[in-house]
């Protein structure tokens, strides 16, 4: 028995030494933290842990790695303007448009209103413009700014102003919807809201009524005020409607395509045109709708329409900035774009002309007459005339046609004689 004791002790010592050799050494120096902004992976997190605690922290390390990757992906999407760079042009994070609200939302001339704007670039000048919607019944090249402000560091601003009675041209502002557009100086960022304007009425003289004797006062019970119910918070939509026009400039007949989003899923979006500092049509007429589209399940839409060259009242559209308004029924949601309307390029007028080859000759000479500037696909005739002499009698008969031809699609012709 005594001879076995040293053998057992030696075996135990060897087992302990082997176990110690298999265990990874504990790092003696602290692992330097990763550089700021660098992404940690689960492998880096578990490599610095002792073997005895690695299993207990594996789940936490995986969560940290996944969260880090999600933050990096979100940053890439935000840097791309709300578009996932790996997925083409399909937006994965919906675009946030600027927003504007007016308080109060209706009134007449002299009403003091306050426009609250959000979502604009920080520390940037913004201006307030007024536009009237075109109705069924001379636009300035640069609309008048009715108020201006500089946004704060969060892109917010407040623009108070008093509603005028007339447009800058002196024309009275008629009863109807006015669009209040808040925009940066280049109109790159903009938001709008609608104001129900009531034109002031001229007071009429009323006959003075004879004074009436008030009846004696009677004791009446003072009514007990009933507290009004506390209004519930209306959920604010996460995104603001927006619309962009393509192209942003052109003349009458230009085909416009509007791309928008941030509207309600399946909402009907109507498109109207507005004129800055002016109203087109009767104040009692209905707003003229130029296009309508149903938004998709995500609130996005694309619609095209042709820019007219005349207003519904027959007047010619003058060059200048026009407002394109996209809105749902009753202006519950709305967004706008700006279009620079250009004067149409005049069609060049070509005076009719003729050439003869050869330019001189005697009887029997074959000549060729060619020319252009005539209406297309129209018969033209060749006549001969001599200069009137002092002893010549005026010819009363219709002149004779010596040759004829039909012009082509460009109004050109060739005939031989």
mmCIF file of C-alpha atoms in Angstrom, residues 147-332:
data_model
loop_
_atom_site.group_PDB
_atom_site.id
_atom_site.type_symbol
_atom_site.label_atom_id
_atom_site.label_comp_id
_atom_site.label_asym_id
_atom_site.label_seq_id
_atom_site.Cartn_x
_atom_site.Cartn_y
_atom_site.Cartn_z
ATOM 1 C CA UNK A 147 -42.361 87.808 -44.505
ATOM 2 C CA UNK A 148 -38.891 86.451 -43.891
ATOM 3 C CA UNK A 149 -37.121 84.636 -41.076
ATOM 4 C CA UNK A 150 -33.970 82.670 -40.379
ATOM 5 C CA UNK A 151 -34.363 79.108 -39.160
ATOM 6 C CA UNK A 152 -32.796 78.014 -35.908
ATOM 7 C CA UNK A 153 -30.325 75.190 -35.440
ATOM 8 C CA UNK A 154 -33.142 72.655 -35.792
ATOM 9 C CA UNK A 155 -34.518 74.118 -39.034
ATOM 10 C CA UNK A 156 -37.589 75.698 -37.392
ATOM 11 C CA UNK A 157 -38.894 79.259 -37.743
ATOM 12 C CA UNK A 158 -41.940 81.443 -37.116
ATOM 13 C CA UNK A 159 -43.161 84.062 -39.615
ATOM 14 C CA UNK A 160 -45.872 86.448 -38.373
ATOM 15 C CA UNK A 161 -47.545 88.827 -40.851
ATOM 16 C CA UNK A 162 -50.826 90.629 -41.500
ATOM 17 C CA UNK A 163 -52.978 89.657 -44.473
ATOM 18 C CA UNK A 164 -53.219 92.414 -47.098
ATOM 19 C CA UNK A 165 -56.342 93.605 -48.881
ATOM 20 C CA UNK A 166 -54.869 93.709 -52.390
ATOM 21 C CA UNK A 167 -52.206 92.027 -54.461
ATOM 22 C CA UNK A 168 -49.045 94.003 -55.324
ATOM 23 C CA UNK A 169 -50.721 94.960 -58.623
ATOM 24 C CA UNK A 170 -53.520 96.714 -56.736
ATOM 25 C CA UNK A 171 -56.113 94.078 -57.618
ATOM 26 C CA UNK A 172 -58.288 93.120 -54.643
ATOM 27 C CA UNK A 173 -57.776 89.698 -53.109
ATOM 28 C CA UNK A 174 -60.975 87.753 -53.723
ATOM 29 C CA UNK A 175 -62.644 85.293 -51.408
ATOM 30 C CA UNK A 176 -61.135 81.843 -51.813
ATOM 31 C CA UNK A 177 -58.286 79.574 -50.851
ATOM 32 C CA UNK A 178 -54.851 81.169 -50.667
ATOM 33 C CA UNK A 179 -51.729 79.049 -50.682
ATOM 34 C CA UNK A 180 -49.049 80.209 -48.255
ATOM 35 C CA UNK A 181 -45.702 78.936 -49.468
ATOM 36 C CA UNK A 182 -42.634 78.957 -47.225
ATOM 37 C CA UNK A 183 -39.429 78.348 -49.172
ATOM 38 C CA UNK A 184 -35.711 78.876 -49.170
ATOM 39 C CA UNK A 185 -34.428 81.523 -51.561
ATOM 40 C CA UNK A 186 -33.736 78.963 -54.295
ATOM 41 C CA UNK A 187 -37.085 77.203 -53.675
ATOM 42 C CA UNK A 188 -35.092 74.016 -53.083
ATOM 43 C CA UNK A 189 -36.831 73.337 -49.753
ATOM 44 C CA UNK A 190 -40.426 74.412 -49.428
ATOM 45 C CA UNK A 191 -43.639 73.752 -47.538
ATOM 46 C CA UNK A 192 -47.113 75.152 -47.903
ATOM 47 C CA UNK A 193 -50.394 75.496 -46.107
ATOM 48 C CA UNK A 194 -53.804 76.783 -47.190
ATOM 49 C CA UNK A 195 -55.665 79.790 -45.795
ATOM 50 C CA UNK A 196 -59.406 80.344 -46.298
ATOM 51 C CA UNK A 197 -59.535 84.039 -47.196
ATOM 52 C CA UNK A 198 -62.738 86.092 -46.982
ATOM 53 C CA UNK A 199 -62.729 89.401 -48.820
ATOM 54 C CA UNK A 200 -63.851 92.335 -46.663
ATOM 55 C CA UNK A 201 -67.351 93.614 -47.332
ATOM 56 C CA UNK A 202 -68.241 97.284 -47.672
ATOM 57 C CA UNK A 203 -70.495 98.219 -44.748
ATOM 58 C CA UNK A 204 -73.908 99.602 -45.680
ATOM 59 C CA UNK A 205 -75.731 102.244 -43.694
ATOM 60 C CA UNK A 206 -78.557 100.856 -41.603
ATOM 61 C CA UNK A 207 -81.453 102.946 -40.265
ATOM 62 C CA UNK A 208 -81.247 103.814 -36.595
ATOM 63 C CA UNK A 209 -83.813 101.870 -34.624
ATOM 64 C CA UNK A 210 -85.803 103.704 -31.961
ATOM 65 C CA UNK A 211 -84.533 103.117 -28.463
ATOM 66 C CA UNK A 212 -86.218 100.322 -26.611
ATOM 67 C CA UNK A 213 -86.900 100.253 -22.911
ATOM 68 C CA UNK A 214 -85.261 97.294 -21.259
ATOM 69 C CA UNK A 215 -87.607 95.132 -19.188
ATOM 70 C CA UNK A 216 -86.973 94.990 -15.460
ATOM 71 C CA UNK A 217 -84.290 92.567 -14.484
ATOM 72 C CA UNK A 218 -85.402 89.233 -13.110
ATOM 73 C CA UNK A 219 -83.466 86.915 -10.928
ATOM 74 C CA UNK A 220 -81.995 84.250 -13.136
ATOM 75 C CA UNK A 221 -80.081 81.249 -12.031
ATOM 76 C CA UNK A 222 -76.387 81.459 -12.822
ATOM 77 C CA UNK A 223 -75.534 78.521 -15.076
ATOM 78 C CA UNK A 224 -72.876 76.190 -13.795
ATOM 79 C CA UNK A 225 -70.093 75.869 -16.380
ATOM 80 C CA UNK A 226 -69.658 72.350 -17.640
ATOM 81 C CA UNK A 227 -66.028 71.458 -18.181
ATOM 82 C CA UNK A 228 -65.295 70.599 -21.781
ATOM 83 C CA UNK A 229 -63.820 67.180 -22.422
ATOM 84 C CA UNK A 230 -60.057 67.042 -22.595
ATOM 85 C CA UNK A 231 -59.056 66.791 -26.256
ATOM 86 C CA UNK A 232 -57.172 63.695 -27.184
ATOM 87 C CA UNK A 233 -53.790 64.016 -28.782
ATOM 88 C CA UNK A 234 -54.048 63.570 -32.516
ATOM 89 C CA UNK A 235 -51.167 61.432 -33.716
ATOM 90 C CA UNK A 236 -48.763 63.481 -35.788
ATOM 91 C CA UNK A 237 -47.832 61.753 -39.041
ATOM 92 C CA UNK A 238 -44.251 60.604 -39.035
ATOM 93 C CA UNK A 239 -43.595 62.003 -42.505
ATOM 94 C CA UNK A 240 -44.594 65.219 -44.252
ATOM 95 C CA UNK A 241 -45.985 65.161 -47.802
ATOM 96 C CA UNK A 242 -43.651 66.244 -50.595
ATOM 97 C CA UNK A 243 -43.807 66.609 -54.369
ATOM 98 C CA UNK A 244 -41.171 67.251 -57.039
ATOM 99 C CA UNK A 245 -41.718 68.346 -60.649
ATOM 100 C CA UNK A 246 -39.730 67.171 -63.656
ATOM 101 C CA UNK A 247 -38.852 69.292 -65.562
ATOM 102 C CA UNK A 248 -38.940 72.444 -63.461
ATOM 103 C CA UNK A 249 -39.033 74.878 -66.383
ATOM 104 C CA UNK A 250 -40.697 75.044 -69.784
ATOM 105 C CA UNK A 251 -43.389 76.655 -71.921
ATOM 106 C CA UNK A 252 -46.963 75.733 -72.732
ATOM 107 C CA UNK A 253 -47.274 72.137 -73.889
ATOM 108 C CA UNK A 254 -44.415 70.926 -71.691
ATOM 109 C CA UNK A 255 -45.154 67.485 -70.285
ATOM 110 C CA UNK A 256 -44.680 67.532 -66.510
ATOM 111 C CA UNK A 257 -44.208 64.501 -64.291
ATOM 112 C CA UNK A 258 -44.838 64.843 -60.569
ATOM 113 C CA UNK A 259 -43.316 62.452 -58.037
ATOM 114 C CA UNK A 260 -44.668 62.683 -54.498
ATOM 115 C CA UNK A 261 -44.943 60.849 -51.217
ATOM 116 C CA UNK A 262 -45.890 61.143 -47.577
ATOM 117 C CA UNK A 263 -49.619 61.068 -48.363
ATOM 118 C CA UNK A 264 -52.143 58.641 -46.929
ATOM 119 C CA UNK A 265 -52.144 55.113 -48.400
ATOM 120 C CA UNK A 266 -54.679 54.977 -51.226
ATOM 121 C CA UNK A 267 -55.478 58.700 -50.935
ATOM 122 C CA UNK A 268 -56.742 60.620 -53.963
ATOM 123 C CA UNK A 269 -54.212 63.346 -54.772
ATOM 124 C CA UNK A 270 -55.443 66.312 -56.839
ATOM 125 C CA UNK A 271 -53.149 68.657 -58.761
ATOM 126 C CA UNK A 272 -53.878 72.386 -59.067
ATOM 127 C CA UNK A 273 -51.983 75.363 -60.484
ATOM 128 C CA UNK A 274 -51.534 78.627 -58.642
ATOM 129 C CA UNK A 275 -50.253 82.089 -59.512
ATOM 130 C CA UNK A 276 -48.110 84.114 -57.142
ATOM 131 C CA UNK A 277 -49.462 87.537 -56.170
ATOM 132 C CA UNK A 278 -52.541 87.113 -58.366
ATOM 133 C CA UNK A 279 -55.783 85.199 -58.812
ATOM 134 C CA UNK A 280 -57.081 83.809 -62.099
ATOM 135 C CA UNK A 281 -60.817 83.418 -62.603
ATOM 136 C CA UNK A 282 -63.862 84.363 -60.606
ATOM 137 C CA UNK A 283 -63.640 84.250 -56.843
ATOM 138 C CA UNK A 284 -66.808 82.152 -56.727
ATOM 139 C CA UNK A 285 -65.623 79.587 -59.265
ATOM 140 C CA UNK A 286 -64.310 76.136 -58.513
ATOM 141 C CA UNK A 287 -60.603 75.401 -58.467
ATOM 142 C CA UNK A 288 -59.533 73.842 -61.764
ATOM 143 C CA UNK A 289 -58.016 70.399 -61.323
ATOM 144 C CA UNK A 290 -55.277 69.582 -63.832
ATOM 145 C CA UNK A 291 -54.585 65.986 -62.768
ATOM 146 C CA UNK A 292 -55.592 63.385 -60.187
ATOM 147 C CA UNK A 293 -53.972 60.157 -59.020
ATOM 148 C CA UNK A 294 -54.408 57.565 -56.276
ATOM 149 C CA UNK A 295 -51.419 57.120 -53.982
ATOM 150 C CA UNK A 296 -50.084 53.605 -53.509
ATOM 151 C CA UNK A 297 -50.079 51.640 -50.271
ATOM 152 C CA UNK A 298 -47.062 53.588 -49.024
ATOM 153 C CA UNK A 299 -48.437 57.033 -49.905
ATOM 154 C CA UNK A 300 -46.288 57.547 -53.027
ATOM 155 C CA UNK A 301 -47.566 58.623 -56.450
ATOM 156 C CA UNK A 302 -46.421 59.603 -59.952
ATOM 157 C CA UNK A 303 -48.652 61.552 -62.328
ATOM 158 C CA UNK A 304 -48.115 63.470 -65.582
ATOM 159 C CA UNK A 305 -50.001 66.314 -67.244
ATOM 160 C CA UNK A 306 -49.416 68.923 -69.933
ATOM 161 C CA UNK A 307 -48.676 72.501 -68.949
ATOM 162 C CA UNK A 308 -51.338 74.698 -70.569
ATOM 163 C CA UNK A 309 -50.579 77.861 -72.519
ATOM 164 C CA UNK A 310 -53.813 79.625 -71.547
ATOM 165 C CA UNK A 311 -55.851 79.893 -68.363
ATOM 166 C CA UNK A 312 -59.462 78.678 -68.280
ATOM 167 C CA UNK A 313 -60.692 82.268 -68.749
ATOM 168 C CA UNK A 314 -58.798 82.453 -72.064
ATOM 169 C CA UNK A 315 -55.979 84.699 -70.892
ATOM 170 C CA UNK A 316 -52.441 83.826 -71.946
ATOM 171 C CA UNK A 317 -50.129 82.476 -69.268
ATOM 172 C CA UNK A 318 -47.384 85.035 -68.729
ATOM 173 C CA UNK A 319 -43.776 84.011 -68.070
ATOM 174 C CA UNK A 320 -42.864 83.621 -64.408
ATOM 175 C CA UNK A 321 -43.049 81.242 -61.480
ATOM 176 C CA UNK A 322 -46.138 79.079 -61.073
ATOM 177 C CA UNK A 323 -47.162 77.033 -58.053
ATOM 178 C CA UNK A 324 -48.012 73.358 -58.515
ATOM 179 C CA UNK A 325 -50.143 72.153 -55.594
ATOM 180 C CA UNK A 326 -50.757 68.479 -54.806
ATOM 181 C CA UNK A 327 -53.390 67.912 -52.127
ATOM 182 C CA UNK A 328 -55.916 65.465 -50.806
ATOM 183 C CA UNK A 329 -59.577 66.375 -50.553
ATOM 184 C CA UNK A 330 -60.234 69.487 -48.433
ATOM 185 C CA UNK A 331 -56.477 70.189 -48.259
ATOM 186 C CA UNK A 332 -56.003 67.769 -45.374
#
